[in-house]
Short mmCIF file of C-alpha atoms in Angstrom, two decimals:
data_model
loop_
_atom_site.label_atom_id
_atom_site.label_comp_id
_atom_site.label_asym_id
_atom_site.label_seq_id
_atom_site.Cartn_x
_atom_site.Cartn_y
_atom_site.Cartn_z
CA MET F 10 22.33 9.32 -20.44
CA HIS F 11 22.13 5.53 -20.65
CA PRO F 12 20.72 4.05 -17.41
CA LEU F 13 23.81 1.88 -16.87
CA ALA F 14 26.18 4.82 -17.29
CA ARG F 15 23.99 6.93 -15.01
CA LEU F 16 23.99 4.39 -12.16
CA ASP F 17 27.65 3.48 -12.55
CA GLY F 18 28.57 7.16 -12.60
CA ALA F 19 26.45 8.03 -9.57
CA THR F 20 28.05 5.27 -7.48
CA LYS F 21 31.59 5.30 -8.91
CA ASP F 22 33.11 6.16 -5.53
CA LEU F 23 31.25 3.36 -3.70
CA ASP F 24 32.34 -0.26 -3.50
CA PRO F 25 29.79 -2.93 -4.37
CA PRO F 26 27.84 -4.87 -3.27
CA LEU F 27 25.59 -1.86 -2.78
CA ALA F 28 21.94 -0.98 -3.14
CA ILE F 29 20.31 2.18 -4.45
CA VAL F 30 16.91 3.81 -4.59
CA ASP F 31 16.24 5.58 -7.88
CA LEU F 32 14.27 8.54 -6.52
CA ASP F 33 12.85 9.48 -9.92
CA ALA F 34 11.29 6.01 -10.19
CA PHE F 35 10.22 6.09 -6.52
CA ASP F 36 8.46 9.44 -7.00
CA HIS F 37 6.68 8.17 -10.12
CA ASN F 38 5.52 5.04 -8.32
CA ALA F 39 4.32 6.95 -5.26
CA ALA F 40 2.22 9.28 -7.40
CA ASP F 41 0.82 6.41 -9.44
CA LEU F 42 -0.38 4.54 -6.35
CA VAL F 43 -2.31 7.61 -5.21
CA ARG F 44 -3.82 7.96 -8.68
CA ARG F 45 -4.87 4.32 -8.72
CA ALA F 46 -6.37 4.58 -5.22
CA GLY F 47 -9.05 6.91 -6.59
CA GLY F 48 -9.25 9.25 -3.61
CA LYS F 49 -9.03 6.71 -0.78
CA PRO F 50 -6.02 7.05 1.53
CA VAL F 51 -3.15 4.60 1.12
CA ARG F 52 -1.67 2.99 4.22
CA VAL F 53 2.01 2.17 3.59
CA ALA F 54 2.98 -1.48 4.04
CA SER F 55 6.26 -1.22 5.92
CA LYS F 56 7.44 -4.77 5.11
CA SER F 57 7.79 -3.68 1.49
CA VAL F 58 10.03 -0.73 2.41
CA ARG F 59 11.94 -1.41 5.68
CA VAL F 60 13.66 1.97 5.55
CA ARG F 61 12.54 4.57 8.08
CA ALA F 62 13.58 7.53 5.94
CA LEU F 63 11.54 6.27 2.98
CA LEU F 64 8.49 5.66 5.17
CA GLU F 65 8.73 9.22 6.46
CA ASP F 66 9.12 10.48 2.89
CA VAL F 67 5.98 8.72 1.67
CA LEU F 68 3.86 9.65 4.68
CA ALA F 69 4.60 13.32 4.05
CA ARG F 70 2.97 13.07 0.60
CA PRO F 71 -0.72 13.78 -0.07
CA GLY F 72 -2.78 10.61 -0.37
CA TYR F 73 -0.89 8.56 2.23
CA ALA F 74 -1.95 7.99 5.83
CA GLY F 75 -0.69 5.50 8.37
CA VAL F 76 1.59 2.48 8.35
CA MET F 77 0.75 -1.19 8.03
CA CYS F 78 3.42 -2.84 10.18
CA TYR F 79 4.38 -6.50 10.19
CA SER F 80 5.51 -6.74 13.81
CA LEU F 81 4.42 -5.24 17.11
CA ALA F 82 8.06 -4.63 18.05
CA GLU F 83 8.44 -2.72 14.79
CA ALA F 84 5.34 -0.64 15.49
CA LEU F 85 6.65 0.27 18.96
CA TRP F 86 9.95 1.37 17.44
CA LEU F 87 8.27 3.43 14.72
CA SER F 88 6.08 5.05 17.37
CA SER F 89 9.10 5.91 19.52
CA ALA F 90 10.65 7.57 16.45
CA ASP F 91 7.40 9.47 15.71
CA VAL F 92 7.23 8.05 12.19
CA SER F 93 3.43 7.89 12.37
CA GLU F 94 0.58 8.26 14.82
CA ASP F 95 -1.40 5.50 13.09
CA LEU F 96 0.31 2.09 13.20
CA LEU F 97 -1.64 -1.04 12.30
CA VAL F 98 0.11 -4.32 13.11
CA ALA F 99 -1.35 -6.44 10.33
CA TYR F 100 -0.28 -9.84 11.64
CA PRO F 101 -1.27 -11.31 15.03
CA THR F 102 1.41 -11.09 17.69
CA VAL F 103 2.38 -13.62 20.35
CA ASP F 104 5.35 -11.53 21.47
CA PHE F 105 4.88 -11.26 25.25
CA GLY F 106 7.75 -8.81 25.64
CA ALA F 107 6.35 -6.44 23.00
CA LEU F 108 2.84 -6.69 24.47
CA ARG F 109 4.15 -5.79 27.93
CA ALA F 110 6.06 -2.88 26.42
CA LEU F 111 2.88 -1.71 24.71
CA ALA F 112 1.00 -1.83 28.03
CA ARG F 113 3.62 0.48 29.58
CA ASP F 114 3.65 2.98 26.70
CA GLU F 115 0.78 5.48 26.88
CA VAL F 116 1.71 7.07 23.55
CA ALA F 117 1.93 3.76 21.69
CA LEU F 118 -1.40 2.64 23.15
CA ARG F 119 -3.02 5.59 21.35
CA ARG F 120 -1.17 4.92 18.10
CA VAL F 121 -0.92 1.15 17.70
CA THR F 122 -3.69 -1.22 16.61
CA VAL F 123 -3.16 -4.99 16.72
CA VAL F 124 -4.92 -7.56 14.56
CA VAL F 125 -6.92 -10.39 16.09
CA ASP F 126 -8.98 -13.14 14.49
CA SER F 127 -10.11 -15.21 17.49
CA PRO F 128 -10.90 -14.96 21.19
CA ALA F 129 -7.63 -16.85 21.76
CA HIS F 130 -5.73 -13.75 20.64
CA LEU F 131 -7.55 -11.69 23.26
CA GLU F 132 -6.72 -14.27 25.93
CA LEU F 133 -3.05 -14.25 24.95
CA ILE F 134 -2.88 -10.46 25.13
CA GLU F 135 -4.43 -10.56 28.58
CA ALA F 136 -1.98 -13.25 29.68
CA ALA F 137 0.93 -11.08 28.55
CA MET F 138 -0.31 -7.77 29.94
CA GLY F 139 -1.95 -9.00 33.12
CA ALA F 140 -5.35 -8.40 34.67
CA GLY F 141 -6.72 -4.89 34.43
CA HIS F 142 -4.45 -3.99 31.52
CA PRO F 143 -4.94 -0.67 29.71
CA GLU F 144 -7.26 -0.54 26.73
CA VAL F 145 -5.80 -2.06 23.58
CA ARG F 146 -6.90 -1.02 20.11
CA VAL F 147 -7.73 -4.07 17.99
CA CYS F 148 -8.60 -4.75 14.37
CA LEU F 149 -10.65 -7.78 13.31
CA GLU F 150 -9.23 -9.62 10.31
CA LEU F 151 -11.68 -11.11 7.84
CA ASP F 152 -10.71 -14.00 5.59
CA VAL F 153 -11.33 -12.96 1.99
CA SER F 154 -9.85 -15.93 0.15
CA TRP F 155 -11.97 -17.51 -2.58
CA ARG F 156 -13.56 -20.89 -1.90
CA PRO F 157 -15.79 -21.72 -4.87
CA VAL F 158 -16.31 -25.35 -3.86
CA PRO F 159 -15.70 -27.30 -0.65
CA GLY F 160 -12.03 -28.16 -0.24
CA LEU F 161 -10.71 -25.55 -2.69
CA HIS F 162 -8.95 -22.58 -1.07
CA VAL F 163 -7.58 -19.81 -3.32
CA GLY F 164 -5.67 -17.10 -1.45
CA PRO F 165 -3.57 -16.65 1.69
CA ARG F 166 -4.41 -18.80 4.71
CA ARG F 167 -4.97 -16.16 7.32
CA SER F 168 -8.05 -15.56 9.44
CA PRO F 169 -10.69 -18.18 10.38
CA VAL F 170 -13.30 -15.37 10.38
CA ARG F 171 -15.02 -15.78 7.03
CA THR F 172 -18.73 -15.09 7.13
CA GLU F 173 -20.96 -12.25 8.27
CA ARG F 174 -21.97 -14.43 11.20
CA ASP F 175 -18.32 -15.13 12.12
CA ALA F 176 -17.47 -11.44 12.04
CA ARG F 177 -20.48 -10.41 14.13
CA ALA F 178 -19.72 -13.08 16.73
CA LEU F 179 -16.07 -12.08 17.15
CA ALA F 180 -16.94 -8.38 17.21
CA GLY F 181 -19.36 -9.11 20.03
CA ARG F 182 -16.74 -11.03 21.99
CA ILE F 183 -14.32 -8.11 21.64
CA ALA F 184 -16.95 -5.56 22.66
CA ASP F 185 -17.89 -7.57 25.74
CA ARG F 186 -14.31 -7.97 26.95
CA PRO F 187 -12.87 -5.20 29.16
CA GLY F 188 -9.56 -3.76 28.03
CA PHE F 189 -10.17 -3.95 24.28
CA ARG F 190 -11.62 -1.53 21.75
CA LEU F 191 -12.51 -2.68 18.25
CA VAL F 192 -11.53 0.11 15.84
CA GLY F 193 -10.97 -1.56 12.48
CA VAL F 194 -11.50 -4.40 10.04
CA MET F 195 -8.83 -5.70 7.69
CA ALA F 196 -9.59 -7.81 4.61
CA TYR F 197 -6.59 -8.52 2.36
CA GLU F 198 -7.42 -10.29 -0.90
CA GLY F 199 -3.98 -11.71 -1.68
CA GLN F 200 -5.26 -13.87 -4.54
CA ILE F 201 -6.07 -10.63 -6.39
CA ALA F 202 -3.60 -8.08 -5.02
CA GLY F 203 -0.53 -10.31 -4.89
CA LEU F 204 -0.69 -12.36 -8.09
CA GLY F 205 0.13 -10.75 -11.44
CA ASP F 206 -2.57 -11.38 -14.02
CA ALA F 207 -0.14 -11.38 -16.96
CA PRO F 208 2.91 -13.48 -15.94
CA PRO F 209 5.61 -13.07 -18.62
CA GLY F 210 5.78 -16.03 -21.00
CA ARG F 211 2.84 -17.84 -19.38
CA PRO F 212 -0.33 -16.80 -21.24
CA VAL F 213 -2.41 -19.77 -20.13
CA ARG F 214 -1.61 -19.15 -16.46
CA GLY F 215 -2.48 -15.49 -16.97
CA ALA F 216 -5.87 -16.33 -18.47
CA VAL F 217 -6.66 -18.68 -15.56
CA LEU F 218 -5.60 -16.07 -13.00
CA ARG F 219 -7.79 -13.40 -14.59
CA TRP F 220 -10.77 -15.77 -14.54
CA VAL F 221 -10.18 -16.61 -10.88
CA GLN F 222 -9.67 -12.97 -9.90
CA ARG F 223 -12.84 -11.78 -11.62
CA ARG F 224 -14.96 -14.34 -9.84
CA SER F 225 -13.22 -13.87 -6.51
CA ALA F 226 -13.70 -10.09 -6.69
CA ALA F 227 -17.40 -10.41 -7.48
CA GLU F 228 -17.98 -12.76 -4.53
CA LEU F 229 -15.90 -10.62 -2.22
CA VAL F 230 -17.74 -7.34 -2.64
CA GLU F 231 -20.97 -8.82 -1.33
CA ARG F 232 -19.41 -10.87 1.49
CA ARG F 233 -17.04 -8.17 2.73
CA GLY F 234 -19.80 -5.57 2.65
CA ALA F 235 -22.14 -7.75 4.69
CA ALA F 236 -19.44 -8.60 7.23
CA VAL F 237 -18.39 -4.98 7.67
CA ALA F 238 -22.01 -3.89 8.10
CA ALA F 239 -22.44 -6.55 10.80
CA VAL F 240 -19.34 -5.37 12.67
CA ARG F 241 -20.44 -1.73 12.45
CA ARG F 242 -23.61 -2.66 14.31
CA VAL F 243 -21.38 -3.69 17.21
CA ALA F 244 -18.48 -1.22 17.09
CA ASP F 245 -17.76 2.31 15.93
CA LEU F 246 -15.10 1.52 13.33
CA GLU F 247 -12.38 4.02 12.43
CA PHE F 248 -11.25 2.16 9.30
CA VAL F 249 -11.83 -0.78 6.98
CA ASN F 250 -8.60 -1.74 5.25
CA GLY F 251 -8.32 -3.72 2.04
CA GLY F 252 -6.35 -4.26 -1.09
CA GLY F 253 -2.72 -4.18 -2.02
CA THR F 254 -0.57 -2.85 -4.85
CA GLY F 255 -2.14 -5.25 -7.34
CA SER F 256 -5.79 -4.46 -6.59
CA LEU F 257 -6.06 -0.77 -5.74
CA GLU F 258 -8.64 0.07 -8.39
CA GLY F 259 -10.96 -2.84 -7.66
CA THR F 260 -10.73 -2.67 -3.88
CA GLY F 261 -11.05 1.10 -3.92
CA ALA F 262 -14.38 0.76 -5.71
CA ASP F 263 -15.78 -1.36 -2.84
CA PRO F 264 -17.94 1.03 -0.77
CA SER F 265 -17.31 -0.94 2.44
CA VAL F 266 -13.55 -0.18 2.28
CA THR F 267 -12.34 3.14 3.69
CA GLU F 268 -8.59 2.83 3.06
CA LEU F 269 -6.16 0.83 0.93
CA ALA F 270 -2.77 -0.71 1.64
CA ALA F 271 0.25 -0.72 -0.65
CA GLY F 272 4.01 -0.93 -0.43
CA SER F 273 5.51 -3.04 -3.21
CA GLY F 274 4.27 -0.59 -5.81
CA LEU F 275 6.67 2.01 -4.43
CA ILE F 276 9.66 -0.25 -5.10
CA GLY F 277 8.76 -2.10 -8.31
CA PRO F 278 10.24 -5.60 -7.73
CA THR F 279 10.14 -8.23 -10.47
CA LEU F 280 7.07 -10.01 -9.07
CA PHE F 281 5.12 -6.90 -10.02
CA ASP F 282 6.16 -6.98 -13.66
CA GLY F 283 3.26 -9.31 -14.43
CA TYR F 284 0.25 -7.01 -14.23
CA ARG F 285 -1.70 -5.68 -17.20
CA ALA F 286 -3.22 -2.59 -15.56
CA PHE F 287 -0.05 -0.99 -14.21
CA ARG F 288 3.73 -1.28 -14.25
CA PRO F 289 5.78 0.26 -11.43
CA ARG F 290 9.25 1.46 -12.36
CA PRO F 291 12.21 -0.38 -10.78
CA ALA F 292 13.16 1.87 -7.87
CA VAL F 293 15.44 -0.40 -5.79
CA LEU F 294 18.42 -2.03 -7.49
CA PHE F 295 21.54 -3.67 -6.14
CA ALA F 296 24.96 -3.89 -7.76
CA LEU F 297 27.36 -6.82 -7.57
CA PRO F 298 30.98 -6.68 -8.79
CA VAL F 299 32.49 -9.01 -11.38
CA VAL F 300 35.17 -11.10 -9.63
CA ARG F 301 35.86 -13.86 -12.19
CA ARG F 302 35.78 -14.45 -15.93
CA PRO F 303 35.63 -18.27 -16.06
CA GLY F 304 35.09 -18.49 -19.79
CA ARG F 305 33.49 -17.02 -22.88
CA GLY F 306 30.01 -15.64 -22.36
CA VAL F 307 30.15 -15.95 -18.57
CA ALA F 308 31.07 -13.55 -15.78
CA THR F 309 30.98 -14.42 -12.10
CA LEU F 310 29.71 -11.90 -9.58
CA PHE F 311 30.46 -11.71 -5.87
CA ALA F 312 27.65 -12.91 -3.54
CA GLY F 313 24.08 -12.39 -4.77
CA GLY F 314 22.07 -15.23 -3.25
CA TYR F 315 19.22 -12.92 -2.37
CA VAL F 316 16.34 -15.29 -3.11
CA ALA F 317 12.84 -14.12 -2.19
CA SER F 318 10.52 -15.78 0.28
CA GLY F 319 7.53 -17.76 -0.91
CA PRO F 320 7.29 -20.88 -3.09
CA SER F 321 10.61 -22.20 -4.41
CA SER F 322 10.33 -21.23 -8.05
CA PRO F 323 12.45 -19.38 -10.64
CA ASP F 324 10.47 -16.17 -10.25
CA ARG F 325 11.85 -15.80 -6.70
CA ARG F 326 15.42 -15.37 -7.90
CA PRO F 327 17.07 -11.99 -8.45
CA THR F 328 17.08 -10.84 -12.06
CA PRO F 329 20.05 -9.25 -13.88
CA HIS F 330 18.88 -5.84 -15.06
CA LEU F 331 21.85 -3.87 -16.39
CA PRO F 332 23.69 -4.33 -18.64
CA ALA F 333 20.90 -5.87 -20.65
CA GLY F 334 21.29 -9.35 -22.05
CA LEU F 335 22.42 -11.26 -18.96
CA ARG F 336 20.76 -14.22 -17.27
CA LEU F 337 21.38 -16.54 -14.34
CA LEU F 338 22.58 -20.08 -14.98
CA PRO F 339 19.80 -22.58 -14.19
CA LEU F 340 22.08 -25.09 -12.45
CA GLU F 341 23.84 -22.53 -10.23
CA GLY F 342 21.44 -19.63 -9.85
CA ALA F 343 22.24 -16.88 -7.33
CA GLY F 344 24.71 -18.11 -4.74
CA GLU F 345 25.85 -17.38 -1.24
CA VAL F 346 29.32 -16.30 -2.35
CA GLN F 347 29.09 -16.11 -6.12
CA THR F 348 26.55 -15.64 -8.89
CA PRO F 349 27.55 -16.42 -12.48
CA VAL F 350 25.71 -14.59 -15.25
CA ALA F 351 25.71 -15.53 -18.91
CA GLY F 352 24.90 -13.85 -22.20
CA ARG F 353 26.47 -11.75 -24.88
CA ALA F 354 26.89 -8.81 -22.52
CA ALA F 355 29.14 -10.92 -20.30
CA ASP F 356 32.04 -10.78 -22.76
CA ALA F 357 32.28 -7.00 -22.36
CA LEU F 358 32.52 -7.21 -18.57
CA ARG F 359 35.87 -6.79 -16.82
CA LEU F 360 36.94 -7.52 -13.28
CA GLY F 361 35.48 -4.86 -11.00
CA ASP F 362 32.61 -3.92 -13.33
CA ARG F 363 29.12 -3.82 -11.86
CA VAL F 364 26.03 -5.78 -12.77
CA TRP F 365 22.78 -4.29 -11.51
CA LEU F 366 20.06 -6.66 -10.39
CA ARG F 367 16.46 -6.47 -9.22
CA HIS F 368 15.00 -8.45 -6.35
CA ALA F 369 11.78 -10.43 -6.71
CA LYS F 370 10.22 -8.81 -3.63
CA ALA F 371 10.13 -5.21 -2.49
CA GLY F 372 11.34 -5.11 1.09
CA GLU F 373 13.68 -8.06 1.33
CA PRO F 374 16.80 -6.37 -0.11
CA ALA F 375 16.75 -4.19 3.02
CA GLU F 376 17.45 -7.34 5.03
CA ARG F 377 20.69 -7.77 3.04
CA PHE F 378 21.98 -4.20 2.90
CA SER F 379 22.61 -1.90 5.85
CA HIS F 380 22.21 1.25 3.76
CA TYR F 381 20.45 2.44 0.62
CA HIS F 382 22.06 5.16 -1.51
CA LEU F 383 19.39 7.54 -2.80
CA VAL F 384 20.09 8.51 -6.41
CA ARG F 385 18.55 11.50 -8.11
CA GLY F 386 19.51 11.81 -11.78
CA ASP F 387 23.19 10.91 -11.95
CA ALA F 388 24.20 11.61 -8.34
CA VAL F 389 23.82 10.11 -4.89
CA VAL F 390 22.00 12.77 -2.89
CA ARG F 391 21.76 10.94 0.43
CA THR F 392 22.60 7.64 2.09
CA VAL F 393 20.10 6.26 4.60
CA PRO F 394 20.09 3.20 6.86
CA THR F 395 17.70 0.33 6.35
CA TYR F 396 16.10 -1.34 9.35
CA ARG F 397 19.16 -3.60 9.36
CA GLY F 398 21.44 -0.56 9.32
CA GLU F 399 19.67 0.77 12.39
CA GLY F 400 20.26 -2.52 14.16
CA LYS F 401 16.66 -3.66 13.84
CA SER F 402 15.39 -7.03 12.71
CA PHE F 403 11.73 -7.91 13.14
CA GLY F 404 11.53 -11.36 11.61
#
């Protein structure tokens, strides 16, 4: 059956806008991430999923262990729902209310690990929890951006902890401070994991990215290994986390790394179309209805302004997927209340027909839709709430 007919048929009794998860694609992607991880466990990045039922699904599969959360409040909620007993909050928190809730929750204190990259984070946690607070599990974040020459920074701007000396010094400060236990190191190489090395239609950019990524990876293996070894002389580490969907093979080969992180590879958004080594299948799609036919070669869809976070560039816009042969208009794009699409396929569209689109990022559609309809073959087998559908918003 043609993919358009299959999706339209499966959701014929549902009114768009709506979003679906193609479970056949999701299953393929989940298995491929485990294959690419080469035997190291994959921690699921929740920000790329934002659906409790899908997190539970993935964690029940061999090869997956633990959740990489993006908010302490989220981790507390997932703990209360028994989604996982291993919840790493991968971004520092300054949420006093969530920290106080953590201090009162004996179960969450065993399950949740928070990231720190400076003594100031420890001081803030103490200020929130009060003197004599219960022991908090912490993970030291190492900066693994590439800095080939002074003043040039390639990669996310995250931790100030960069060198072996920096890591050893912070590990010592954590070890010496009552109420904290250092259990992990995190080192996310976003300049490798998060940038496709073969961007469509941009061969020169792709060649430059591959050059940068090769050199960054070579420098990183030595520096990360030395930093981790220095921290291990101070603390008995439970895990060293690294990588992302785009770098599983390379990061998995680093002997200092004990586990990998991935989430976007489960979903297959358009920003992950630009990699040479792998290609996830589109698993999350959303459908918008045709509400106008303003002229030949153009159809106007309802809503659709679901633009991804990050730099303001065309690759952050949603992409028409089915029927094939449609494109956004450059001067209007995807709008708050309407999204015109153009192309030969537009002339065959009638009022009420659906156009299926893909988002640029994996988890952000869940901030727009309260439910995902899970499609297997040509039928909806289950409908599940997103975080939004469960009344949760974590930033």
